[in-house]
Each structure stands twice: as structure tokens, then as C-alpha cells.
Amino acid sequence: MSAAPVWSVDPRSGNPREQVAVEATAEEVDRAVRAAHSVRGALADRTARAAFLRAAAELLEESDEHIIEAADAETALGPARLTGELARTAAQLRAFAEVVDEGAYLDIHIDHEDGSRTPPWPDLRRYKIPLGVVAVYAASNFPLAFSVPGGDTASALAAGCPVVVKAHPGHPATSELCASVLRRAAARTGLPEDVVTLVHGFDAGVELVRHPLVSAAGFTGSVRGGRALFDAAAARPVPIPFHGELGSLNPVVVTGAAAAERAERIGAGLGSSMTLGVGQFCTKPGFVLAPAGDTGDRLVKALTETVSSAGSGVMLDHRMRDAFLAGVRERTELPDVEAPVTPGAGGEHTVSAGFLTVPAAHLAAEGPHDALLEECFGPVTVIARYASEDEVAAVLARLPGNLTATLQTATEGDDPEAAALLTALAPLAGRILVNGWPTGVAVAPAQHHGGPYPAATSASTSVGATAIERWLRPVTYQSTPEALLPPELREANPLELPRRVDGRRA
């Protein structure tokens, strides 16, 4: 039987554009993984790795016109959004090159022999080494920054791990273009092209996570798909780390004082954030606790005006559009759920933004309204109107893990609810915002893009410098002669790396 074709599809019309590739067979996945595994030694040179990452950024920018054209044709995200995403992706690659140059990620610790301790200490020298081949599962909503050349790939390569990427079916042509850029960057800097390989197909993704030479995996996508791969990674004869970003409601709490102070600004800001990118950001604020009464009404009115003017938009593909429409129908049919602006079909291939309201009391305990506490991917959010602080506490206690949680509090004068609410939000998310909106994730050393399950399957971040830690493991050398030590651990520090010696920063 011949392999299934992989088509590039125009989401604006639903029509196929071109056949890009064919789905990889089990044998082809095996060859891709073995090819990556065979060249892992070439990534041991930190200088070469940093040069490779910088060359990849440069070649992405040189190819920007073709990449953006392909990505727009496959995702309908628009040239402006994709131009910014390509710039972010290139900056991310360069940022990891700087991480490699600095070397702090190696986390070097040296404790000299000390016979005066009880029990005595031998000479101990610890650093981190790459895990091996990493499987990366590309995201649908960021065809560059969270896909083939994105953060998982960049951080794994920075750690010294070859990468096999499973392309997302929503943008296969873009994936092929970006993979060719990365492979050309490898060749330009003297590395084997197989430090990055690409496969297509659902079955290929399953084969990849089960392959015995794959040492870790990174995933961005749905709870259902991510959980299936997570379970497969754990069920292997030798389980592997699976760093998945699966789903997030990204709750927002608006205090009574904040609503009284600036309800209109909060409503307008919420509308802009939840409709950004047709509501397809993983950090979209999808659930809001807002006060009942006049101040909450003002917020809802401003939100109505903003969302009503958003216009219709094309989602990433028709499968997601169908899921969005089904999710909206399920939620609007619940008792006491109202839709001041009804989300739904904007046309044959588009959707229109909207939001739902519900009394928060309906969500304080398990019941038929629990679907409102689950992510609905697309331009919709839920406003739960609360009558008391106790209702807020009860609803927060029922929320799943999230990437973000936002507190809108008073900016002038005291807000007696703020401190307690901030304490209540911290266990729910990996990033806590005050008087901001969560859409937009800065690629910065202090960034954390993760959170309690189902936001993520590990405690790690997929954005920022510390994302590299996912693909490393520590090794300690005990009482090892100097000549046998890796250069990173030798006494003279020939590579001039940052480290701690006898507990002090050297």
C-alpha cells in the first residue's frame, strides 16, 4: 500500500493547495531517528552549536518572504502577525546561542576533597550533559515560533541534542521550508544536516515517541493528543521525559475595586486580548470572574462593544472551526448561560467572536456547567458574575492548572481583596499577571511558560533560557584524575565557564 499524501490546505477556502510530502512509514521514522542519533557527537562542540543557531536565525530572515507567504497560505494568520513571529523565532535562536556561549546552563559544581567532614567528602564534580535525540511535535497556532524552528527545537539543539520534528498537518509546506533552512544552517557551520530531520503523519508521531533511541519529547497541542503521547512515553520499556503544553483556560479575576475604577478599560482590554489571532493563542483569557452589579455591567457593556467590532476571522483549519462551533453550541445550551455577543459561524469558512455570561454560583460545585471550566479554542470567553468573595474562592478552587492567571486590581488606593487573591492564583498557573493581559509571551530569561497539569506535563518552561534544562541531565565525577575529566570540570577551568567551587561562585 502506498504512503498517504500530505497536502497543504488553504483554510480560507478549505481547498488543497499542493501535495507537500507523504506520511512517514515506521521504517522511515526509524531511519530518521537513527540518522539523528548517529550525528549527536557533532553537537558536542559548543562553539559550533552557537554558530549553527545564529546561522539558522540569519537564514530564516533571508528566507522570510517565502516562509511568510507559505505560512499565511496555510494558516491565514496574515503577513503582519507572521512577520512578527518570524522575528521572534530568529531572536529565540540567537538567545539560545548566547546561552550556549555563556555556559551557565551546564550548572557546574565542584566540591574538593575534604577529610574533615563527617563523613568525609571525596572530590566531586558535577555538570549537565545532553539527553540524546529529542522528538519535537509542532504546534498548530504558531507555525514558526512553536514549530519546526521554534523554542523546543532551538533549546534542544542548544543543549546538544539532535532533533526529529513531527510536522503539524496544518502547515506542512511551511514545515518543509523551515526544516530545509535549519539543515542548510547546519551545513553552513560544518555540522551534519541530520542534526534536524522532519517526518509527517499521525502514525509517525506515535512511532517517534516509542522509538528506543528517542530520549525526550516536546509537545504543544491539545489535551487529548498530548495526553496520549505522554502516556505512550511513560509506557515505554524505558520511559522518557515528555514536556507537553496541552491546554489552558487562563483565568482572570476582576476585583470589585478594579471594576469600580476602570470597568470600561478592563472590558475593552479583555475584548482585544481574547479575540487576538481569532482567539487561537494558548494564553487567551478564556474565563473571567467579574463582579455582579453595576460595575460588572459596565465591564460587560465595554466588552460587548469591543467584541462586536472584531469582525469575523479564519481559523487555522476547518477541523478547528468545527470544534469551536460545537464547543460554543454545547456551552450556550446550558441553563442560565447568556450570550451578549453570540460567537459562531461568520461565514462558510470564518467564525465570529463572542462571549458568554453565567452566574458564578453555578460553577462553585460540580454540575452541568463544568464545560465552562474547560478551554474552548477560538474567539470566545466566559464571564462568571460573582456576588461574593466566597463565590470567587469556590470557583478558583475548582479550576484546572493554567499557563497564566491574571488579577485586575485597583491602581489607585487600597484594594482589600488583592493580596488574598494573588495568593489564591499562584498555585493555579506558571505566570501570574497583575493589571495586564496574558496574550504575548516575552522570550526572556525570567519567563516561565508552563504550569500545573493540564497546562503542562512537567514543571519546566517551554519559553525562555531555562527551557534548555528539559534536555539535560546531571552527571557527577567522583575522585577522577584530572586527565580523565571532561574539560568543563578540570581544575584550571580551561573553557572559562561559570561554576560554583566549594559552595562559592567562581
XYZ file of C-alpha atoms in Angstrom:
506
model
C 0.000 0.000 0.000
C 1.386 3.427 -0.919
C 2.043 6.041 1.755
C -0.706 8.608 2.333
C -0.077 12.002 0.717
C 0.405 15.115 2.839
C -1.486 18.074 1.426
C -1.132 21.768 2.101
C -4.658 23.175 2.524
C -5.916 26.747 2.286
C -8.007 27.439 5.432
C -9.659 30.425 3.753
C -11.356 28.114 1.254
C -10.795 24.577 2.507
C -9.214 23.676 -0.830
C -5.996 21.671 -1.201
C -3.047 23.765 -2.408
C -0.388 21.189 -3.216
C 0.924 17.823 -2.147
C 3.944 18.547 0.028
C 5.132 15.106 1.135
C 3.929 11.665 2.113
C 3.367 10.352 5.612
C 6.414 8.606 7.031
C 6.275 4.862 7.495
C 7.603 3.155 10.607
C 10.764 2.303 8.676
C 11.243 5.938 7.637
C 10.785 7.147 11.210
C 13.376 4.605 12.294
C 15.825 5.867 9.669
C 15.251 9.483 10.693
C 15.850 8.750 14.371
C 18.915 6.617 13.685
C 20.335 9.324 11.424
C 19.864 11.907 14.183
C 21.344 9.589 16.797
C 24.400 8.898 14.652
C 25.372 12.598 14.484
C 24.823 13.539 18.124
C 28.575 13.692 18.721
C 28.888 16.540 16.213
C 26.867 18.776 18.553
C 29.349 18.342 21.404
C 31.279 21.429 20.270
C 29.620 24.388 21.996
C 31.174 26.901 19.613
C 29.783 25.049 16.597
C 26.337 24.817 18.206
C 26.181 28.543 18.871
C 27.306 29.302 15.316
C 24.660 26.912 13.967
C 21.872 28.624 15.920
C 22.967 32.057 14.701
C 23.203 30.829 11.122
C 19.689 29.375 11.392
C 18.376 32.753 12.531
C 20.145 34.511 9.665
C 18.873 32.088 7.035
C 15.318 32.332 8.377
C 15.473 36.080 7.929
C 16.944 35.742 4.458
C 14.084 33.396 3.509
C 11.391 35.438 5.238
C 9.385 36.290 2.124
C 8.911 32.657 1.060
C 8.320 31.378 4.594
C 5.757 34.045 5.451
C 3.941 33.525 2.147
C 3.722 29.771 2.750
C 2.681 30.147 6.387
C -0.034 32.652 5.566
C -1.396 30.431 2.788
C -1.630 27.510 5.236
C -2.762 29.254 8.441
C -4.493 32.525 7.398
C -2.644 34.271 10.238
C -1.714 37.181 7.996
C 1.636 38.641 6.928
C 1.826 41.166 9.789
C 1.407 38.546 12.513
C 3.753 36.109 10.760
C 6.417 38.763 10.189
C 6.479 39.360 13.926
C 6.529 35.642 14.629
C 9.474 35.075 12.310
C 11.384 37.889 14.036
C 10.605 36.313 17.409
C 11.766 32.910 16.152
C 15.067 34.296 14.900
C 15.587 36.177 18.168
C 14.878 32.982 20.080
C 17.556 31.109 18.152
C 20.074 33.883 18.820
C 19.114 33.966 22.506
C 19.916 30.268 22.854
C 23.226 30.832 21.080
C 24.045 33.303 23.852
C 23.009 30.730 26.460
C 25.409 28.228 24.899
C 28.224 30.778 24.776
C 27.814 31.713 28.434
C 27.728 28.096 29.636
C 25.838 28.677 32.895
C 23.251 26.104 31.770
C 25.881 23.412 32.466
C 25.319 24.127 36.181
C 28.879 23.191 37.134
C 29.599 22.413 40.792
C 32.983 21.366 42.154
C 33.450 20.231 45.753
C 37.051 19.440 46.635
C 38.012 16.518 48.807
C 37.525 17.353 52.496
C 38.518 14.765 55.052
C 37.481 16.958 57.971
C 33.787 16.441 57.262
C 31.733 13.669 58.815
C 31.519 11.570 56.795
C 34.477 12.735 54.659
C 33.836 14.248 51.238
C 35.565 12.817 48.181
C 36.361 15.093 45.236
C 33.034 15.618 43.410
C 32.498 17.422 40.105
C 29.049 17.811 38.569
C 27.684 19.198 35.315
C 24.915 18.510 32.831
C 25.041 16.566 29.592
C 22.540 16.267 26.705
C 19.931 13.512 26.876
C 20.149 12.455 23.225
C 17.672 12.600 20.352
C 14.659 14.808 21.095
C 11.282 14.413 19.373
C 9.523 17.737 18.793
C 5.807 17.912 17.966
C 4.999 21.142 16.139
C 2.127 23.389 17.218
C -0.802 24.447 15.048
C -1.170 28.067 16.140
C 2.474 29.159 15.868
C 3.838 27.726 12.596
C 7.282 29.215 13.313
C 7.853 30.072 16.991
C 6.437 26.782 18.340
C 7.025 24.559 15.336
C 9.995 23.337 13.284
C 12.410 26.213 14.081
C 10.705 27.085 17.372
C 11.572 27.038 21.026
C 11.588 23.276 21.588
C 13.906 22.747 18.623
C 16.157 25.698 19.471
C 16.532 24.749 23.126
C 17.170 21.077 22.339
C 19.842 21.931 19.776
C 21.371 24.392 22.242
C 21.585 21.566 24.781
C 23.439 19.443 22.238
C 20.534 17.181 21.288
C 19.692 16.286 17.665
C 16.023 16.835 16.848
C 13.427 14.911 14.869
C 10.385 17.114 14.282
C 6.938 15.736 13.632
C 5.371 18.371 11.365
C 1.908 19.694 12.141
C -0.584 18.716 9.405
C -1.929 22.273 9.333
C 1.227 23.758 7.814
C 3.311 21.044 6.124
C 4.759 23.268 3.393
C 5.945 25.800 5.962
C 7.456 22.947 7.948
C 9.386 21.678 4.930
C 10.722 25.165 4.185
C 11.849 25.722 7.769
C 13.445 22.280 8.040
C 15.437 22.970 4.893
C 16.624 26.268 6.407
C 17.822 24.543 9.570
C 19.580 21.832 7.600
C 21.299 24.421 5.394
C 22.390 26.287 8.529
C 23.921 23.089 9.868
C 25.846 22.511 6.638
C 27.000 26.132 6.558
C 28.562 25.766 10.014
C 30.166 22.394 9.384
C 27.582 20.228 11.141
C 25.754 17.229 9.640
C 22.346 18.133 8.222
C 20.772 15.260 10.151
C 21.015 17.174 13.426
C 17.493 18.188 12.316
C 15.128 15.858 10.467
C 11.417 16.091 9.670
C 8.647 13.494 9.461
C 4.945 13.782 8.636
C 1.883 11.828 9.716
C -0.123 10.856 12.795
C 1.272 7.330 12.923
C 4.775 8.730 12.511
C 4.236 10.801 15.647
C 3.301 7.710 17.631
C 6.246 5.739 16.270
C 8.537 8.618 17.157
C 7.679 8.774 20.850
C 8.054 4.992 21.104
C 11.416 4.770 19.346
C 14.096 3.404 21.697
C 16.693 5.955 20.541
C 14.449 8.939 21.304
C 15.427 10.268 24.735
C 12.848 13.020 25.337
C 9.924 14.775 23.687
C 8.444 18.262 23.498
C 4.826 18.834 22.507
C 2.469 21.798 22.085
C -1.140 20.992 21.273
C -4.405 19.602 22.583
C -5.015 17.866 25.898
C -6.269 14.754 24.112
C -3.326 14.408 21.720
C -0.714 15.417 24.255
C -2.014 13.077 26.933
C -1.970 10.128 24.520
C 1.673 10.790 23.665
C 2.540 11.433 27.324
C 1.042 8.054 28.257
C 2.963 6.379 25.409
C 6.217 7.966 26.621
C 5.567 6.680 30.150
C 4.582 3.196 28.950
C 7.841 2.546 27.075
C 10.185 -0.147 28.443
C 12.462 2.803 29.213
C 10.189 5.796 29.954
C 11.341 9.199 28.735
C 10.612 12.779 29.780
C 7.634 14.238 27.909
C 7.372 18.006 28.153
C 3.909 18.834 26.880
C 1.907 22.059 26.769
C -1.653 20.811 26.488
C -4.319 23.379 27.287
C -5.143 26.389 29.428
C -8.180 28.390 30.489
C -6.050 31.382 31.652
C -8.441 32.730 34.285
C -8.841 36.432 35.059
C -10.194 37.790 38.339
C -11.515 41.349 38.378
C -11.853 42.762 41.886
C -14.766 44.950 42.828
C -12.414 47.887 43.346
C -10.856 47.397 39.890
C -14.248 47.284 38.195
C -15.401 50.395 40.043
C -12.230 52.212 38.996
C -11.972 51.298 35.313
C -14.622 48.801 34.160
C -14.645 50.176 30.631
C -10.883 49.874 30.183
C -10.884 46.330 31.528
C -13.745 45.298 29.247
C -12.043 46.770 26.190
C -8.681 45.218 27.079
C -10.259 41.828 27.633
C -12.025 42.015 24.263
C -8.811 42.833 22.445
C -6.905 40.046 24.197
C -9.467 37.254 23.766
C -10.010 37.988 20.057
C -6.308 38.337 19.198
C -5.338 35.881 16.468
C -9.006 34.768 16.201
C -8.775 33.569 19.807
C -6.150 30.971 18.940
C -3.426 31.960 21.405
C -2.611 29.386 24.074
C -2.710 32.296 26.563
C -6.146 33.611 25.548
C -8.098 34.711 28.645
C -10.875 32.142 28.410
C -12.549 32.569 31.795
C -13.204 35.739 33.783
C -14.603 36.246 37.268
C -16.236 39.686 37.268
C -18.465 41.235 39.898
C -22.222 41.278 39.625
C -23.994 44.611 39.824
C -23.493 47.953 38.110
C -19.690 47.880 37.861
C -19.724 44.437 36.292
C -22.446 45.573 33.918
C -20.206 48.413 32.758
C -17.429 45.912 32.056
C -19.782 43.673 30.073
C -21.038 46.636 28.057
C -17.488 47.659 27.099
C -16.625 44.057 26.257
C -19.746 43.864 24.076
C -18.691 46.925 22.099
C -15.135 45.672 21.591
C -16.063 42.123 20.596
C -18.876 43.272 18.304
C -16.404 45.327 16.309
C -13.867 42.496 15.986
C -15.296 41.127 12.734
C -15.101 37.538 11.547
C -11.886 35.621 11.010
C -10.481 32.418 9.560
C -9.332 29.762 11.997
C -6.239 27.653 11.401
C -8.191 24.885 9.699
C -11.745 23.669 9.232
C -11.382 20.919 11.818
C -10.677 23.551 14.480
C -13.520 25.688 13.178
C -15.924 22.746 13.532
C -14.665 22.038 17.073
C -15.102 25.700 18.014
C -18.681 25.808 16.730
C -19.530 22.560 18.525
C -17.997 23.825 21.756
C -19.949 27.064 21.574
C -23.221 25.210 20.933
C -22.633 22.950 23.928
C -21.997 25.908 26.217
C -24.810 28.187 25.022
C -27.377 25.439 25.596
C -26.617 25.308 29.341
C -29.217 26.802 31.724
C -28.745 30.467 32.672
C -25.933 30.953 30.141
C -26.410 34.108 28.117
C -24.526 35.367 25.059
C -24.461 39.179 24.898
C -22.449 38.651 21.709
C -23.081 35.225 20.221
C -19.943 33.504 18.941
C -20.408 31.300 15.917
C -20.070 30.974 12.180
C -19.214 34.236 10.495
C -19.457 32.708 7.053
C -18.758 29.459 5.231
C -15.092 29.499 6.223
C -14.976 32.034 9.067
C -16.046 32.450 12.681
C -17.287 35.429 14.642
C -16.133 36.300 18.150
C -18.420 36.390 21.173
C -18.670 35.754 24.882
C -20.931 34.049 27.374
C -22.070 35.052 30.849
C -23.172 32.859 33.734
C -23.747 33.336 37.471
C -20.582 32.208 39.260
C -22.710 30.289 41.754
C -23.390 27.684 39.041
C -19.675 26.868 38.923
C -18.970 26.665 42.658
C -19.669 22.926 42.743
C -19.603 20.069 40.252
C -22.527 20.155 37.868
C -23.768 20.548 34.288
C -21.909 23.850 33.816
C -18.473 22.255 34.169
C -17.870 22.595 30.416
C -17.443 26.322 31.058
C -14.306 25.484 33.042
C -12.701 23.809 30.026
C -10.786 25.556 27.241
C -12.715 26.306 24.053
C -10.135 27.054 21.367
C -11.201 30.098 19.391
C -12.597 33.612 19.910
C -14.840 33.071 22.939
C -14.550 33.712 26.655
C -16.796 33.084 29.659
C -17.701 35.816 32.157
C -18.765 34.371 35.517
C -20.536 37.058 37.562
C -19.836 36.685 41.280
C -21.816 38.095 44.199
C -19.314 37.486 46.986
C -15.684 36.717 47.768
C -16.790 33.236 48.854
C -18.082 32.538 45.340
C -14.746 33.604 43.876
C -12.861 31.314 46.250
C -15.156 28.381 45.490
C -14.754 28.741 41.731
C -10.970 29.197 41.891
C -10.731 26.019 43.946
C -12.244 24.103 41.025
C -10.058 25.426 38.223
C -7.516 23.173 36.478
C -3.861 24.129 36.008
C -3.090 27.003 33.660
C -0.317 28.741 31.797
C -1.392 32.118 33.173
C -3.657 33.691 35.749
C -4.461 37.406 35.807
C -5.582 39.708 38.582
C -7.175 43.020 37.683
C -6.922 45.156 40.801
C -7.273 48.812 41.711
C -4.380 51.007 40.647
C -5.230 53.872 42.975
C -5.861 53.431 46.676
C -6.204 50.195 48.599
C -7.746 47.046 47.202
C -8.516 44.810 50.197
C -9.089 41.716 48.046
C -5.832 41.868 46.064
C -3.314 40.162 48.358
C -5.516 37.180 49.159
C -6.498 36.717 45.520
C -2.896 36.825 44.352
C -2.090 34.106 46.882
C -5.025 32.038 45.612
C -3.974 32.406 41.965
C -0.316 31.428 42.413
C -0.960 27.650 42.710
C -3.069 27.712 39.534
C -0.585 28.917 36.911
C 3.002 29.278 35.783
C 2.756 33.033 35.144
C 0.789 35.485 37.271
C -0.122 38.883 35.786
C -1.380 41.959 37.583
C -3.302 44.575 35.585
C -2.184 43.199 32.240
C -3.341 40.656 29.662
C -1.731 37.252 29.110
C -1.613 37.125 25.306
C 2.009 37.610 24.354
C 4.885 35.688 25.930
C 8.203 37.530 26.162
C 11.258 35.412 25.300
C 13.241 36.438 28.377
C 15.452 34.631 30.911
C 12.887 35.071 33.692
C 9.961 33.829 31.591
C 8.002 30.746 32.577
C 5.621 29.250 30.023
C 4.150 26.200 31.688
C 2.030 25.429 34.700
C 0.189 22.719 36.609
C -1.459 19.969 34.554
C -3.101 20.188 32.042
C -1.244 23.369 31.131
C 1.939 21.292 31.099
C 3.051 17.746 31.881
C 6.208 18.849 33.706
C 7.373 21.723 35.893
C 9.575 23.117 33.111
C 9.128 26.100 30.808
C 8.990 25.960 27.011
C 9.929 29.650 26.613
C 12.983 31.467 27.902
C 16.563 30.499 28.651
C 15.743 27.814 31.200
C 13.833 25.814 28.563
C 17.222 24.241 27.796
C 17.110 22.390 31.132
C 14.484 19.985 29.767
C 17.035 18.287 27.518
C 19.884 17.835 30.020
C 20.711 15.510 32.890
C 23.336 15.882 35.633
C 26.420 13.679 35.929
C 28.902 13.712 38.823
C 32.514 12.565 38.545
C 33.978 11.329 41.816
C 37.726 11.146 42.572
C 38.512 11.281 38.858
C 42.076 12.043 37.691
C 42.418 15.447 36.036
C 43.431 13.993 32.690
C 40.240 11.913 32.533
C 37.850 14.706 33.414
C 35.758 16.467 30.766
C 37.285 19.895 30.006
C 34.306 21.581 31.657
C 35.243 20.072 35.040
C 39.003 20.444 35.050
C 40.615 22.396 37.839
C 42.149 25.103 35.677
C 38.755 25.854 34.042
C 40.257 25.964 30.525
C 36.887 26.883 28.963
C 36.360 29.758 31.440
C 32.889 28.585 32.375
C 30.826 29.904 35.294
C 30.753 27.452 38.183
C 30.490 27.035 41.928
C 33.560 25.747 43.716
C 33.261 24.572 47.327
C 29.889 26.253 47.508
C 31.031 29.652 46.190
C 30.556 31.181 42.774
C 33.925 31.093 40.971
